[in-house]
Each structure stands twice: as structure tokens, then as C-alpha cells.
mmCIF file of C-alpha atoms in Angstrom:
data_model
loop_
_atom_site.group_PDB
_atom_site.id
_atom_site.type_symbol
_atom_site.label_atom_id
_atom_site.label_comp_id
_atom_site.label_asym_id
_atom_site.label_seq_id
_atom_site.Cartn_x
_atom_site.Cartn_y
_atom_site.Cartn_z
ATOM 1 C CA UNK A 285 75.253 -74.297 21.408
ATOM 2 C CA UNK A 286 71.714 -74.649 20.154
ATOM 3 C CA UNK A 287 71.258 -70.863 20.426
ATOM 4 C CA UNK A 288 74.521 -69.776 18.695
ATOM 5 C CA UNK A 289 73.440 -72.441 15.945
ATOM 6 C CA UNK A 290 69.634 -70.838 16.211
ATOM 7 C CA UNK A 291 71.354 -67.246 15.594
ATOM 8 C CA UNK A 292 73.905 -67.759 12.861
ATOM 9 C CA UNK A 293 71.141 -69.567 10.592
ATOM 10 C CA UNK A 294 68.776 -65.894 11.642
ATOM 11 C CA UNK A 295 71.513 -63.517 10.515
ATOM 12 C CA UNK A 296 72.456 -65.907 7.607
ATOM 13 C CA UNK A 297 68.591 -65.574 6.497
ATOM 14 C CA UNK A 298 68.850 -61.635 7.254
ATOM 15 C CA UNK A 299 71.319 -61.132 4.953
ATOM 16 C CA UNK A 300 69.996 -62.922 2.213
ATOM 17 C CA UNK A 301 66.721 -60.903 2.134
ATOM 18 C CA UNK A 302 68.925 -58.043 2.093
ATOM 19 C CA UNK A 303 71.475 -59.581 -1.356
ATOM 20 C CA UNK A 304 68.177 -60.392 -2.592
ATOM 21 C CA UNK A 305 66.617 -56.663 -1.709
ATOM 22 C CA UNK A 306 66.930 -54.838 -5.934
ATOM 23 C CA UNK A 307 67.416 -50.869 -5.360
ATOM 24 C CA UNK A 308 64.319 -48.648 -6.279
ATOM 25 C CA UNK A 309 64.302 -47.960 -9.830
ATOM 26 C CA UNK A 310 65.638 -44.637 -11.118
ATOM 27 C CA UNK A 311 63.492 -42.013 -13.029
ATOM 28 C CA UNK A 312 65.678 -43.257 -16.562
ATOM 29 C CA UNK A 313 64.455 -46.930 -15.688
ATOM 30 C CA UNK A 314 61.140 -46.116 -14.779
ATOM 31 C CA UNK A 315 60.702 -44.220 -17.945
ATOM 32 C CA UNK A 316 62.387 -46.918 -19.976
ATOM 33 C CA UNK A 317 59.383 -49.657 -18.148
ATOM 34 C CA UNK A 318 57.138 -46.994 -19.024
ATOM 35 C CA UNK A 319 58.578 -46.747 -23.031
ATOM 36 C CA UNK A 320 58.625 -50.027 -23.794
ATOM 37 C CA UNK A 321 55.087 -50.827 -22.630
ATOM 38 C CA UNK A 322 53.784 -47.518 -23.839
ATOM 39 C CA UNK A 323 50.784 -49.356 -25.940
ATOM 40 C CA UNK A 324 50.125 -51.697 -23.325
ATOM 41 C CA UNK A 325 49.193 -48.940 -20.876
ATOM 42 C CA UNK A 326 47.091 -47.179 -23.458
ATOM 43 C CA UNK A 327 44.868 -50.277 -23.763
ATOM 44 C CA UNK A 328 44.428 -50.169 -20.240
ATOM 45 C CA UNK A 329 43.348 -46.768 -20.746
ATOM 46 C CA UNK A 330 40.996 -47.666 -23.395
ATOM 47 C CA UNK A 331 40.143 -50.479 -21.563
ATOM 48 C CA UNK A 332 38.767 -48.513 -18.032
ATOM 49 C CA UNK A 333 37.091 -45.767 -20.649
ATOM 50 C CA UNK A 334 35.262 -48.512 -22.293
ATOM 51 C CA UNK A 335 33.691 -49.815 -19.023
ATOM 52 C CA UNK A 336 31.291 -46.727 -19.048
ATOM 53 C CA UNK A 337 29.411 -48.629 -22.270
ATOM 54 C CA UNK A 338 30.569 -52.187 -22.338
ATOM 55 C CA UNK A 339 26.159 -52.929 -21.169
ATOM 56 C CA UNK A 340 25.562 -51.050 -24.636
ATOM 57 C CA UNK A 341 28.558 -53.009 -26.330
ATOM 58 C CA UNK A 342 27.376 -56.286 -24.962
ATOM 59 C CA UNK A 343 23.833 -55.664 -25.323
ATOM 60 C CA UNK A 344 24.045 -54.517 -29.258
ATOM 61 C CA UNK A 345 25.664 -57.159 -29.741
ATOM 62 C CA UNK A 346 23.299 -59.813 -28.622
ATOM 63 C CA UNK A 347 20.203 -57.990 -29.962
ATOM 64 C CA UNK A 348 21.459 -56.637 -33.614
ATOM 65 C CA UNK A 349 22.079 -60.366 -34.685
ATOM 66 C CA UNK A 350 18.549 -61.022 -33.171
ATOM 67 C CA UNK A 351 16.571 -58.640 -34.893
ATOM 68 C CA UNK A 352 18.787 -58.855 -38.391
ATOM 69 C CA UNK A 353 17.817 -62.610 -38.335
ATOM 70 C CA UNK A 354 13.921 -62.395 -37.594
ATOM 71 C CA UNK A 355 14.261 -59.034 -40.033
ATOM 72 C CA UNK A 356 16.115 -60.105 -42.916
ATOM 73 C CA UNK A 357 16.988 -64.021 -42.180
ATOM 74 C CA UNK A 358 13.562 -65.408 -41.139
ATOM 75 C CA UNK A 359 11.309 -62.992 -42.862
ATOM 76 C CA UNK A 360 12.399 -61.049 -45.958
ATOM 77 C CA UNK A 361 14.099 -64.879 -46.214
ATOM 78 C CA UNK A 362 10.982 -67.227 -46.224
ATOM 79 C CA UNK A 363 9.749 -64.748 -49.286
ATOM 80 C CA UNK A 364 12.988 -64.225 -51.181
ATOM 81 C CA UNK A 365 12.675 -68.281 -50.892
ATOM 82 C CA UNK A 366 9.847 -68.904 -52.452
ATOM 83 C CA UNK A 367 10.233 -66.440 -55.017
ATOM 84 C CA UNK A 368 13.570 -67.437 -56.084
ATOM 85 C CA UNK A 369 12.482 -71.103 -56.220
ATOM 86 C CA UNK A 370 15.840 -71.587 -54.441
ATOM 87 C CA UNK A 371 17.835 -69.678 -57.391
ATOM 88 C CA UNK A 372 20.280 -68.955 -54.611
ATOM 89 C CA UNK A 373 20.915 -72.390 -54.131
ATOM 90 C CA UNK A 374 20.953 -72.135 -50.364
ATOM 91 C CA UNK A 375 18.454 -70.765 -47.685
ATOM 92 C CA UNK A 376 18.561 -67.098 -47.980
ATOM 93 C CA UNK A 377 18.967 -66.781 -44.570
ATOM 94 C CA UNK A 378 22.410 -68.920 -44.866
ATOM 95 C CA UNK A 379 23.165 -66.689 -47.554
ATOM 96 C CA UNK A 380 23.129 -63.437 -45.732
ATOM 97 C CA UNK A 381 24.175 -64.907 -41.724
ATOM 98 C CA UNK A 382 27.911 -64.066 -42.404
ATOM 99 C CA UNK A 383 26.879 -60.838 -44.874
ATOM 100 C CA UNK A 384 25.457 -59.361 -41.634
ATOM 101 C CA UNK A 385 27.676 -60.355 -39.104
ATOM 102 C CA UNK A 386 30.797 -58.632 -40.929
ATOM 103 C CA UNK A 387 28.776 -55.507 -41.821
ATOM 104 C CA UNK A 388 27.736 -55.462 -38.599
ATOM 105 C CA UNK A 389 31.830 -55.468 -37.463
ATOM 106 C CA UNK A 390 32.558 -53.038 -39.933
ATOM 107 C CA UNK A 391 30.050 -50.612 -38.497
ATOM 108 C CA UNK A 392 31.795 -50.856 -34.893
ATOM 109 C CA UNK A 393 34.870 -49.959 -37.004
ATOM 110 C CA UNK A 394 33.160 -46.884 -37.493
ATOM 111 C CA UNK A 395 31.832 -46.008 -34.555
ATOM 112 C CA UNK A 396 34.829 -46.663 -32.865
ATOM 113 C CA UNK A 397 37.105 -44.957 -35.184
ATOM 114 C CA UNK A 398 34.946 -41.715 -35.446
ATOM 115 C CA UNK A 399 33.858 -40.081 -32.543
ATOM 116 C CA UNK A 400 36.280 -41.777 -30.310
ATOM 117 C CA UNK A 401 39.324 -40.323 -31.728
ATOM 118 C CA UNK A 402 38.144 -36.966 -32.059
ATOM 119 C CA UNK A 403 37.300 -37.350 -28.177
ATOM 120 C CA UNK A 404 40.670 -38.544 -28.275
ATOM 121 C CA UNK A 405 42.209 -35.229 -29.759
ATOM 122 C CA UNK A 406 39.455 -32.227 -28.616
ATOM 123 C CA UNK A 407 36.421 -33.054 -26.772
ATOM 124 C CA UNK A 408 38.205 -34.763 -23.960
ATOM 125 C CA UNK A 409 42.302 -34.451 -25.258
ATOM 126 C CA UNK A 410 42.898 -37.766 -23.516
ATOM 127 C CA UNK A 411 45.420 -38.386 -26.076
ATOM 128 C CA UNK A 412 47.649 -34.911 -24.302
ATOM 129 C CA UNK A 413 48.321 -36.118 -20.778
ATOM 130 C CA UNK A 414 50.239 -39.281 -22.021
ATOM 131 C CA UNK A 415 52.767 -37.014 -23.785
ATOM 132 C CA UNK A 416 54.125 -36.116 -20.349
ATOM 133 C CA UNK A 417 55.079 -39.762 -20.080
ATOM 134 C CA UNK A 418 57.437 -41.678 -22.302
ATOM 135 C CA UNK A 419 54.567 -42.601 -24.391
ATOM 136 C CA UNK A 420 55.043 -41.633 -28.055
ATOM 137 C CA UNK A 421 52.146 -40.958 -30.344
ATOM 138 C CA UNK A 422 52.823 -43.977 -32.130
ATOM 139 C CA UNK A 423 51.821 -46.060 -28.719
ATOM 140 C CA UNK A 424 49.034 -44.105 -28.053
ATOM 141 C CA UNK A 425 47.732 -45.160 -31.658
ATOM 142 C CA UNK A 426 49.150 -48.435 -31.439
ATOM 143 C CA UNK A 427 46.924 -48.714 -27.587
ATOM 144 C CA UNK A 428 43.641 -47.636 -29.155
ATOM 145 C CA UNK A 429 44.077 -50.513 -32.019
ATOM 146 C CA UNK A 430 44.555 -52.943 -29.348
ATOM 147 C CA UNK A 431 41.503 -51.692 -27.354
ATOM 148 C CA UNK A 432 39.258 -51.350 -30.936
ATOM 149 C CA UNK A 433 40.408 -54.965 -32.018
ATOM 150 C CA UNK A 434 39.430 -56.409 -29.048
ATOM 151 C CA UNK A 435 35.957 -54.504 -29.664
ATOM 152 C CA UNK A 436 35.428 -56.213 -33.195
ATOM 153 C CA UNK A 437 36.800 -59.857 -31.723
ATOM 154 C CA UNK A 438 33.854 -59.753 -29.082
ATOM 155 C CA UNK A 439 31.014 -58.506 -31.612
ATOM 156 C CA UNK A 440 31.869 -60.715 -33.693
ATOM 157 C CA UNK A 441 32.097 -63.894 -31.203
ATOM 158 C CA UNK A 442 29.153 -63.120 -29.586
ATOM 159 C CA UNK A 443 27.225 -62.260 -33.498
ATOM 160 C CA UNK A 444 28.455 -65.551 -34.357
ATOM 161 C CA UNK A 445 26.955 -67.458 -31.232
ATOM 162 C CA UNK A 446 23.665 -66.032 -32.582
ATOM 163 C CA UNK A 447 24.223 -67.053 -35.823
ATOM 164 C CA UNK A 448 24.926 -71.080 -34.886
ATOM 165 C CA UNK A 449 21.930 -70.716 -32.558
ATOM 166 C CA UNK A 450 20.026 -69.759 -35.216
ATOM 167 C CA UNK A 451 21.316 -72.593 -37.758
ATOM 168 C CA UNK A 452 22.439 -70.005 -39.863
ATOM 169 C CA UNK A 453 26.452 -70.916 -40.050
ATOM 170 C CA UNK A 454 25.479 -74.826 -41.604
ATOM 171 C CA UNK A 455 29.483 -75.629 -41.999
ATOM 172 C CA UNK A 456 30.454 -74.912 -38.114
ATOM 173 C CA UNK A 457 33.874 -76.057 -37.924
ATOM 174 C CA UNK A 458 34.936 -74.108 -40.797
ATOM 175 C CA UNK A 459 32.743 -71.551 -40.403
ATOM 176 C CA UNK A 460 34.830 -70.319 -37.098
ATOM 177 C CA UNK A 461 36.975 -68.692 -39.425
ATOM 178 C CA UNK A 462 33.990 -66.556 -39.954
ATOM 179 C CA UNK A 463 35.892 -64.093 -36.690
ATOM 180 C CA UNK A 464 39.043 -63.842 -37.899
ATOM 181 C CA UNK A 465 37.806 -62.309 -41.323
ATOM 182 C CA UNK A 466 35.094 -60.153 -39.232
ATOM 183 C CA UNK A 467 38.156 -58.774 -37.254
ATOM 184 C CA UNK A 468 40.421 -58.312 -40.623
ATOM 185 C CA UNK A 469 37.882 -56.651 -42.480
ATOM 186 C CA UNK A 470 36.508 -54.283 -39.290
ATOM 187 C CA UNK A 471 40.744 -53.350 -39.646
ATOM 188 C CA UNK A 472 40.581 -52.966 -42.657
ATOM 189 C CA UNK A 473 37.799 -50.239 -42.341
ATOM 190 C CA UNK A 474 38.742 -48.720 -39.154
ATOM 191 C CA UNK A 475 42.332 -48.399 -39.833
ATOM 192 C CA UNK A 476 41.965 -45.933 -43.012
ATOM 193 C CA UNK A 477 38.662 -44.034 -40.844
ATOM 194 C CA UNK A 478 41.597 -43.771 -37.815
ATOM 195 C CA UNK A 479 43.987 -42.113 -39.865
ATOM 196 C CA UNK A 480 41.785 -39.945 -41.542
ATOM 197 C CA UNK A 481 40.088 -38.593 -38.183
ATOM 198 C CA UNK A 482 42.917 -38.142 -36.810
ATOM 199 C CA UNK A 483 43.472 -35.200 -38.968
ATOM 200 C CA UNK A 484 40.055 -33.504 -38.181
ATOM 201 C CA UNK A 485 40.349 -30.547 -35.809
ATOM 202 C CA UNK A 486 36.745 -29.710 -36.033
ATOM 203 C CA UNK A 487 33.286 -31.447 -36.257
ATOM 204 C CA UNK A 488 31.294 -30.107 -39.188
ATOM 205 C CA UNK A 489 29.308 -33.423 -40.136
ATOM 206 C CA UNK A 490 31.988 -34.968 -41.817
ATOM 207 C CA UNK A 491 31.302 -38.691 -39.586
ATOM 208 C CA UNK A 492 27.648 -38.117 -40.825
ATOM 209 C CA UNK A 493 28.615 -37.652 -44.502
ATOM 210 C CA UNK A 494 30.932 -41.037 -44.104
ATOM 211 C CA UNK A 495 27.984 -43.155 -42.467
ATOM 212 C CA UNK A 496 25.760 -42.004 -45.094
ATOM 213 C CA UNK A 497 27.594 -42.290 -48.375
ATOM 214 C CA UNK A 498 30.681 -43.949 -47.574
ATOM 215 C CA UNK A 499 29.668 -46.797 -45.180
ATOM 216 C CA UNK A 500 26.197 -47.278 -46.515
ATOM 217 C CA UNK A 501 27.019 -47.511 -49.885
ATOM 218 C CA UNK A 502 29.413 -50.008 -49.144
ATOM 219 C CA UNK A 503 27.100 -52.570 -46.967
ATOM 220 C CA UNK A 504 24.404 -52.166 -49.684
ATOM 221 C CA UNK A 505 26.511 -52.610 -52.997
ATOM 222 C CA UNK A 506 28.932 -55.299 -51.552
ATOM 223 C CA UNK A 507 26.745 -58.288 -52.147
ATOM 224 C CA UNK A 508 25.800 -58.316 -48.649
ATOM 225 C CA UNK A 509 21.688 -58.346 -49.447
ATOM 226 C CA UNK A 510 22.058 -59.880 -53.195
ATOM 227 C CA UNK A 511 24.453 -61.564 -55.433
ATOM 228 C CA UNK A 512 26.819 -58.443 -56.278
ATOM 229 C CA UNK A 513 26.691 -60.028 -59.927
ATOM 230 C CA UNK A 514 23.071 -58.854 -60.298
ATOM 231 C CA UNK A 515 23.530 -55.270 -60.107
ATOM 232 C CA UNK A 516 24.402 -53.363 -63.790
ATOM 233 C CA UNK A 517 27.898 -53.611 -64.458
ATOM 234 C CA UNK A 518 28.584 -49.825 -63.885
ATOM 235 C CA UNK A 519 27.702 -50.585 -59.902
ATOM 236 C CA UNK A 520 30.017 -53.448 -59.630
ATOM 237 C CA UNK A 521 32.653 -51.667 -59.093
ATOM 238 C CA UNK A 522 31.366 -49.971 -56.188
ATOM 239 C CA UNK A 523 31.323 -53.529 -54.195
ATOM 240 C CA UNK A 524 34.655 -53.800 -55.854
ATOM 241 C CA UNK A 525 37.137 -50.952 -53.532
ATOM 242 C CA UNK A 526 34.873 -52.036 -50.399
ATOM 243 C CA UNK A 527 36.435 -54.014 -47.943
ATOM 244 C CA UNK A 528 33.455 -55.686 -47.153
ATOM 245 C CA UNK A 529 32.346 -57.224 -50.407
ATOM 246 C CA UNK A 530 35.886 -59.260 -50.235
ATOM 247 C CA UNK A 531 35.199 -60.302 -46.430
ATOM 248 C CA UNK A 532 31.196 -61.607 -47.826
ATOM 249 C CA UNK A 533 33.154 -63.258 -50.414
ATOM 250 C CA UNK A 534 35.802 -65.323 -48.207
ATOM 251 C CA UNK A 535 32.744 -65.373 -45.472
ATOM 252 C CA UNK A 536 30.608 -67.329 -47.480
ATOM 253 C CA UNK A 537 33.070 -70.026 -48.763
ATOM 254 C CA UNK A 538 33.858 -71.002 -45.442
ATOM 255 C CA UNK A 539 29.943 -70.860 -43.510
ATOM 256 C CA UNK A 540 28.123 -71.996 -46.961
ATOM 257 C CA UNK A 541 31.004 -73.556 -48.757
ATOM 258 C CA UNK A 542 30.684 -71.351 -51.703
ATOM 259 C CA UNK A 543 33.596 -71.899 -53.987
ATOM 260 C CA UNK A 544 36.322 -69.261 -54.271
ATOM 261 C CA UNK A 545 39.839 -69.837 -56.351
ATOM 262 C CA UNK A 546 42.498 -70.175 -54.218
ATOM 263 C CA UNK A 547 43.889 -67.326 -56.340
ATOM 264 C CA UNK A 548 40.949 -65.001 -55.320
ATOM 265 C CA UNK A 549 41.236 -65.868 -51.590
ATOM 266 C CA UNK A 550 44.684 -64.300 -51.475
ATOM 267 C CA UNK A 551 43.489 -61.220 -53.567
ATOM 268 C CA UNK A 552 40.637 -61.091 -51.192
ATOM 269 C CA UNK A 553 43.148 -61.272 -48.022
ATOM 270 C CA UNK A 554 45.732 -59.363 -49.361
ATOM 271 C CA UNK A 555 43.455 -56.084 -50.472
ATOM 272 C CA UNK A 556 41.650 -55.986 -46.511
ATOM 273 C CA UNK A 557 45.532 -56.570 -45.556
ATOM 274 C CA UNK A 558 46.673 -53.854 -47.727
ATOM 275 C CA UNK A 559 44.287 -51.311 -46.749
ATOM 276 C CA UNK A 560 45.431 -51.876 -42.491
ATOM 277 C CA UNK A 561 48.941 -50.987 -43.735
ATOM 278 C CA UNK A 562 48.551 -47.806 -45.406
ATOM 279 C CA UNK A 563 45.661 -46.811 -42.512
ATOM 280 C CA UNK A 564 48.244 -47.813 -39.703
ATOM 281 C CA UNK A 565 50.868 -45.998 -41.545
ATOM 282 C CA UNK A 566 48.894 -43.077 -42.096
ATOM 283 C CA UNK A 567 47.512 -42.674 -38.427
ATOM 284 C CA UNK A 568 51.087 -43.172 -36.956
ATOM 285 C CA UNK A 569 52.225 -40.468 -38.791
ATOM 286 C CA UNK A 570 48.835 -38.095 -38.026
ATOM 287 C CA UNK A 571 49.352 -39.072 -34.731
ATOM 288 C CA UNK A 572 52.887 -37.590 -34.073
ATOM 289 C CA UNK A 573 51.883 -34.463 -36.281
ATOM 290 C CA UNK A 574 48.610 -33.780 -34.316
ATOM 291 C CA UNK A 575 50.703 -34.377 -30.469
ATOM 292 C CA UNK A 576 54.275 -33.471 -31.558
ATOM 293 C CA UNK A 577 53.680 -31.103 -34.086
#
């Protein structure tokens, strides 16, 4: 009795692993897995890739806050200090803490929105063999702005640490929001730079040309060093169309308190908000053209 008991529960056990067993996917469901996670995998692509120089990530990240704040902070700050008399009405090196940390994110915009992506499309055409998947262009785009964004969220947390340390950031609680508007305006660079080197076929200086007098125009006449209101009126607008002279602006309210209209901060927001729209449009659509034709 016990063993007829013992053997119906055994083949009543056997037969529920086997209901329970699901049938191996076909190659339509295995390409519809693969389509609808399409940018997820390209992160993880982006993510192995980055591995090779996440030391040299990690490492300029810890020591460019370092030496900014012993350069700029601690000593250009003790003299613009005493020669100002305070006319800044703050500690210099308060005033230019979240200047440096957000020019610093919008220069690993650069970097990684540069040379990457025309790795991405000649040097190494790692951006081909996912087109024998159900990846479309738009997810292999939409993977590298995962893996990028995730580059400017750990500059900037770790830039930040070093800034605290340093008792640069005196408003702490509100100055966390200090990230988020490194992040938006490192988008807000990186996004336009995407779609327009993703239309480059060949490498004739054209990244040096935009370090030199795109990107360094834009970190010295955005108010990031001085008050952008000293400058001559015809230069103001240069601070103006950059990116970065709105992020100093909303940076500074919330590290130094700095008062900014309520109107302002969404012109501020909305302009670094406008400019990731039109790039992301515009590298979707450079995307497909470069790998679809």
C-alpha cells in the first residue's frame, strides 16, 4: 500500500515538471526578446568595452577635482580674495566648485561623444555586427546614451564627493542637485556632438577644431572663471547659446544659494532640455542613414 501510495505521488510530481516544462523558444521569439531589449544589450556592450579604461575613468575623476581645487579653488582663490575684497560675495573657491565640476562633465560629453562613435562607425565598426540581430540603429544609439549617461552620473558623483570634502558645496542638501544638472547639461552637449559625429566618415581634425573653439570657448565665456556680466556686452552672448553657462547658473543657486527667478530656472532647464531633443533626434536619424542606408 505504502509503495503504490510512494509511486502515484512520484509520477504525479513527474508530470508536473513536465506541464510546467515551456518549449524552446522559436527563432521569431528569440528575435522578438532580442528587439525589444535591443538598447539594453547595447549598454552591455558599452558596458564590457568600457572596462578596458574604467582605472582612467575612475582615476580622472578623483584627481581633476583635486588639482582644479588646489589650482583654481585654493590658490588663484586666496588671491582673487583678497583682491576683490570679497566683491564676489562668497569664497571664490565656492564660487567656481560647481563651475568646474559641470565643465568638467561636459568635457566627458566630448570625449565620449567624439572618438567613440567614430570607433563606433570605422575604426572598429562595432556598430555593423548588431545589424545582423534585431537591433535597429535607433537601439544601438539609444545603448550608447545609456552607457555615456552612466559615464557623466559617476564623474559627477565622485567630482562632487571632492567638492564636499573640500567644503566647497556650503548648502549640501540642496546642493545634491548639483548631479542631476551635471548629467543634463553633459546631455545636453553630448547629444548634439553624437549626432553630428555620427555623420563623419573620415577624421581630418574636425574633434580637434571642436575642443579648441567650440568647447573651449564655451567653458571660458560661460561664467565658469568670472561673473559672465563682466565681460563687454558683445561676448555675452557667447556664454549665452552654451549649455554650460545655464547649468553654472542653476549650479550656483542651489550649492551657493545664488538667487535665480523661478522664471529663469525653467528657461535655464528647458534650453539644456531642448538641445537633448533635437541631438537625440538628429543621431537617431544619422544612425539609420549611416547602418541602413
Amino acid at each position: 500500500m505504502t509503495e503504490r501510495i510512494l509511486s502515484t505521488a512520484l509520477d504525479a510530481d513527474a508530470a508536473a515538471r513536465v506541464t510546467s516544462l515551456r518549449a524552446p523558444m522559436t527563432h521569431d521569439e528569440m528575435a522578438a526578446a532580442v528587439a525589444r531589449r535591443g538598447s539594453l544589450f547595447t549598454l552591455e556592450t558599452w558596458l564590457v568595452q568600457a572596462k578596458a579604461y574604467v582605472g582612467s575613468i575612475l582615476g580622472v575623476g578623483l584627481l581633476s577635482p583635486l588639482l582644479y581645487l588646489m589650482a583654481m579653488g585654493v590658490g588663484l582663490g586666496v588671491v582673487v580674495d583678497r583682491a576683490s575684497g570679497g566683491g564676489l560675495g562668497v569664497p571664490y573657491l565656492h564660487f567656481v566648485a560647481p563651475a568646474l565640476l559641470l565643465s568638467t562633465a561636459m568635457q566627458a560629453a566630448t570625449e565620449e561623444n567624439t572618438f567613440t562613435i567614430m570607433g563606433g562607425f570605422k575604426w572598429r565598426e562595432t556598430y555593423y555586427a548588431p545589424q545582423v540581430t534585431p537591433i535597429t540603429p535607433e537601439q544601438i544609439a539609444g545603448g550608447h546614451v545609456l552607457g555615456v549617461t552612466l559615464r557623466y552620473l559617476v564623474t559627477c558623483i565622485i567630482y562632487w564627493v571632492v567638492l564636499a570634502v573640500f567644503g566647497a558645496i556650503p548648502h549640501v542638501v540642496t546642493g545634491l542637485l548639483l548631479i542631476p544638472i551635471g548629467v543634463l547639461c553633459a546631455s545636453s552637449v553630448g547629444l548634439p556632438i553624437m549626432a553630428w559625429s555620427s555623420t563623419i566618415t573620415q577624421d581630418k581634425g574636425q574633434f580637434a577644431l571642436l575642443g579648441r573653439f567650440v568647447i573651449m570657448p564655451m567653458m571660458l565665456f560661460a561664467g565658469t572663471y568670472f561673473p559672465l556680466e563682466t565681460l563687454p556686452i558683445y561676448l555675452q552672448p557667447i556664454g549665452w547659446v552654451s549649455p554650460l553657462w545655464h547649468a553654472v547658473v542653476l549650479g550656483r543657486a542651489v550649492t551657493i544659494g545664488t538667487p535665480v527667478p523661478a522664471g529663469m530656472v525653467v528657461v535655464h532647464v528647458g534650453y539644456m532640455v531642448a538641445l537633448c531633443l533635437v541631438g537625440w533626434f538628429l543621431a537617431r536619424r544619422h544612425y539609420r542613414r549611416r547602418l541602413v542606408g
